[in-house]
PDB file of C-alpha atoms in Angstrom:
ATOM      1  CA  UNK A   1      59.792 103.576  84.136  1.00 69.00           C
ATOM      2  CA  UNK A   2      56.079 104.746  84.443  1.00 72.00           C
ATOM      3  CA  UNK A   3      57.263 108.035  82.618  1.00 76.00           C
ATOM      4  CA  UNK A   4      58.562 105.926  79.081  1.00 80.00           C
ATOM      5  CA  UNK A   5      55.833 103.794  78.822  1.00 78.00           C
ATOM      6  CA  UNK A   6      53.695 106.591  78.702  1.00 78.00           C
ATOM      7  CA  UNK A   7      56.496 108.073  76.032  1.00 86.00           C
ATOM      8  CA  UNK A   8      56.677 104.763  73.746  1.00 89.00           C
ATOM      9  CA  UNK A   9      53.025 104.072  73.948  1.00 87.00           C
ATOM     10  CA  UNK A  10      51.504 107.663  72.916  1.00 88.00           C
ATOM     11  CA  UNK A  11      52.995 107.761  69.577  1.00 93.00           C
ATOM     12  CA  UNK A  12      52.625 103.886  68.539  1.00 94.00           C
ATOM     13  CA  UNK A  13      48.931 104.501  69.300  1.00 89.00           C
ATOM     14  CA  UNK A  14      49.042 107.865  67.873  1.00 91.00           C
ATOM     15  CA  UNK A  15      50.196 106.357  64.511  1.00 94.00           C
ATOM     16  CA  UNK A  16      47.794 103.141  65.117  1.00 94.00           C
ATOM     17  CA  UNK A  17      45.465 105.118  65.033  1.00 91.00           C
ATOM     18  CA  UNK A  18      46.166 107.308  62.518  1.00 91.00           C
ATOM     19  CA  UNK A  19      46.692 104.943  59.615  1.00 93.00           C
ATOM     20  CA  UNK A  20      43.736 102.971  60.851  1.00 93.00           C
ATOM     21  CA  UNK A  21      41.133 105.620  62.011  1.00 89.00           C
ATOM     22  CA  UNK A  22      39.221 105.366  65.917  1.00 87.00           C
ATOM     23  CA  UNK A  23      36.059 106.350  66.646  1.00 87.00           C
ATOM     24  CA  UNK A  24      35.508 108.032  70.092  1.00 86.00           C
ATOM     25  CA  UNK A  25      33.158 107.311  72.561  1.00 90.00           C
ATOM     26  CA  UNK A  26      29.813 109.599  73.051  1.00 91.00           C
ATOM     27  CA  UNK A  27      28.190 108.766  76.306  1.00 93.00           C
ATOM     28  CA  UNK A  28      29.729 110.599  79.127  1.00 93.00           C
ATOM     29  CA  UNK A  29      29.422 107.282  81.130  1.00 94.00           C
ATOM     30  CA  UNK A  30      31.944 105.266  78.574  1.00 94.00           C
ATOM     31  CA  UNK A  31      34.505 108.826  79.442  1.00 94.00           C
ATOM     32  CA  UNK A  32      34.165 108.183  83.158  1.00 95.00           C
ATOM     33  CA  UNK A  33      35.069 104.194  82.729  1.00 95.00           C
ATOM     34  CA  UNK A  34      38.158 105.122  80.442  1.00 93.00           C
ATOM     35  CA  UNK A  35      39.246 107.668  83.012  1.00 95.00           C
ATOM     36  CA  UNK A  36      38.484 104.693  85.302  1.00 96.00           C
ATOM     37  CA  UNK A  37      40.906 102.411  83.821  1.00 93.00           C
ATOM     38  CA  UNK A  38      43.333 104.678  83.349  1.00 90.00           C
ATOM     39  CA  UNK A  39      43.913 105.942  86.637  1.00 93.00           C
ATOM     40  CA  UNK A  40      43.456 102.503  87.878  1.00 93.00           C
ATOM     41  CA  UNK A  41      45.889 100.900  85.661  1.00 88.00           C
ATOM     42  CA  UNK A  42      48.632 104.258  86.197  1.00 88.00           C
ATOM     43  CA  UNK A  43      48.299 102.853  89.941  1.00 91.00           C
ATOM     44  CA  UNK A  44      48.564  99.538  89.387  1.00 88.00           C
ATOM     45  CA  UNK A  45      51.820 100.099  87.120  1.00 87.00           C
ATOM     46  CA  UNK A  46      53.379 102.674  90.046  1.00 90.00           C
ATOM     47  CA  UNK A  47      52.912  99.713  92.720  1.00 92.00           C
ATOM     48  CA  UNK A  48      54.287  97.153  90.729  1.00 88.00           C
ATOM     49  CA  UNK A  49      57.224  99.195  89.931  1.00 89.00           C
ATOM     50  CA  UNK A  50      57.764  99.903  93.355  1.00 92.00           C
ATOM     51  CA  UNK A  51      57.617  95.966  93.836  1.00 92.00           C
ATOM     52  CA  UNK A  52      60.454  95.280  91.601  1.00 90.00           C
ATOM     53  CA  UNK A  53      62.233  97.634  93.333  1.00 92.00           C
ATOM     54  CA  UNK A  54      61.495  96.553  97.158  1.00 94.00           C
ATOM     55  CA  UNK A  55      61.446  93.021  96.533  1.00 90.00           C
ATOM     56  CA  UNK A  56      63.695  89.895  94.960  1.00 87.00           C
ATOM     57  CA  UNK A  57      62.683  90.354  91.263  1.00 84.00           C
ATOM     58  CA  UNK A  58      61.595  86.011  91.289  1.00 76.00           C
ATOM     59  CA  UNK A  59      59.033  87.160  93.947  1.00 79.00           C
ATOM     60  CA  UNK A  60      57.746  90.409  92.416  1.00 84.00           C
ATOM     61  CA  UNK A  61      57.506  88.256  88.981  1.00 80.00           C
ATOM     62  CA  UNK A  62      56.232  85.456  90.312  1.00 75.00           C
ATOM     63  CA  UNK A  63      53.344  87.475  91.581  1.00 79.00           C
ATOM     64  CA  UNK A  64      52.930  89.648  88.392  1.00 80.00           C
ATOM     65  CA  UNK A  65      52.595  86.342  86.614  1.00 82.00           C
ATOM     66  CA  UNK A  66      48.795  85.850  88.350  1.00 85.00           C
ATOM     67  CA  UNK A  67      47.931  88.344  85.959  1.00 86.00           C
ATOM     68  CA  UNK A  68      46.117  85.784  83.859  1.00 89.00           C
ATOM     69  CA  UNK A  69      44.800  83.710  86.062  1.00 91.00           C
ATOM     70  CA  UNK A  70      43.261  86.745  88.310  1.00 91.00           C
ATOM     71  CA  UNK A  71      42.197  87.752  84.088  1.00 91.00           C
ATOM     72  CA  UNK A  72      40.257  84.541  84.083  1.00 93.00           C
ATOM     73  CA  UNK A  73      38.487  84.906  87.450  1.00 93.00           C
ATOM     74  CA  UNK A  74      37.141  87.958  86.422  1.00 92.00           C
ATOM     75  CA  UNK A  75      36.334  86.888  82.998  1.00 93.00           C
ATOM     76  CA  UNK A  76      34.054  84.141  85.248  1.00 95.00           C
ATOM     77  CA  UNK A  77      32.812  86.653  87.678  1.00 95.00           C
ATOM     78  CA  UNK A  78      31.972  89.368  85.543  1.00 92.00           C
ATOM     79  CA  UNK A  79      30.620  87.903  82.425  1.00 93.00           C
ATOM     80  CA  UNK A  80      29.563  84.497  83.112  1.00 94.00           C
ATOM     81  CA  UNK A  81      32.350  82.720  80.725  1.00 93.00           C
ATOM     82  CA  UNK A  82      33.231  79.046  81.159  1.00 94.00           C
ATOM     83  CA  UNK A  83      36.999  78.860  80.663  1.00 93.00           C
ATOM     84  CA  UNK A  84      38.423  76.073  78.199  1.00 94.00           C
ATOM     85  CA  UNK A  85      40.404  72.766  79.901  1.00 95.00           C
ATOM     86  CA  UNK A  86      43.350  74.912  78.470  1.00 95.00           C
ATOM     87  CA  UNK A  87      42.356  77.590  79.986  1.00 94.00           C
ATOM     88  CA  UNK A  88      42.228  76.333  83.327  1.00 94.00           C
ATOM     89  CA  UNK A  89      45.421  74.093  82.983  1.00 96.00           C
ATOM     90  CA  UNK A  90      47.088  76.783  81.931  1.00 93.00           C
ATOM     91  CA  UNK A  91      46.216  78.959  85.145  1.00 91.00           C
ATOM     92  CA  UNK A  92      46.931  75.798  87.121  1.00 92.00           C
ATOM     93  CA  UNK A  93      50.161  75.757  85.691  1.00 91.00           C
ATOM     94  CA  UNK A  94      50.870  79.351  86.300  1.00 88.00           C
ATOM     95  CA  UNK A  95      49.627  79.321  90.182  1.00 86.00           C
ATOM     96  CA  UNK A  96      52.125  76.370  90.960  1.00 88.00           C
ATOM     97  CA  UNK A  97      54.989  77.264  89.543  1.00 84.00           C
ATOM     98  CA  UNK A  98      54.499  80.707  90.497  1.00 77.00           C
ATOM     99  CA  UNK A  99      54.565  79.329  94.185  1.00 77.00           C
ATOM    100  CA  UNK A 100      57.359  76.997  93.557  1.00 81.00           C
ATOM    101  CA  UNK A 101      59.589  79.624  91.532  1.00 74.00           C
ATOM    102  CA  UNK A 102      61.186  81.616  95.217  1.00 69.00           C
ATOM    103  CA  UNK A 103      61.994  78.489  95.907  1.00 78.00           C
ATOM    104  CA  UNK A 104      63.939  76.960  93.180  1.00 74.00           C
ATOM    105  CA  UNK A 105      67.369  78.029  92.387  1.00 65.00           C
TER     106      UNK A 105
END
């Protein structure tokens, strides 16, 4: 799964990028945050495919759906923003039904 990402996403941004031009980075420290995120997000991707394969798929997505709400913590952690009433009812939302969802059938 991990493999064809990687195969579907190289040449979509390949062409992006192509027809639309990108500019590189040229501090070294900006290369070490992209390698970063990269290996970090490869990791993340392996363990959650591993999850959908351990686990009851409601669980694993149930989980995977605190992916915006853990987005807006961060957002608040890191850079000081001040999520919208949407924002936050929205990642209410998300955090009870994601508890609720194993349970319902």
């Amino acid at each position: 799964m991990i493999f064809y990402f990687c195969l579907v996403a190289l040449p979509l941004h390949a062409l992006y990028f192509a027809v639309f031009g990108a500019e590189l980075p040229q501090a070294y420290p900006v290369w070490g945050l992209l390698l970063l995120v990269g290996i970090f997000g490869s990791g993340a991707q392996h363990f959650m495919t591993r999850a959908y394969q351990r686990a009851p798929a409601a669980l694993v997505s149930s989980i995977g759906y605190l992916a915006p709400v853990l987005s807006l913590v961060w957002a608040v952690v890191l850079f000081g923003q001040i999520p919208a009433q949407s924002a936050l009812l929205g990642a209410a939302l998300i955090a009870v039904f994601g508890v609720l969802l194993p349970f319902l059938r």
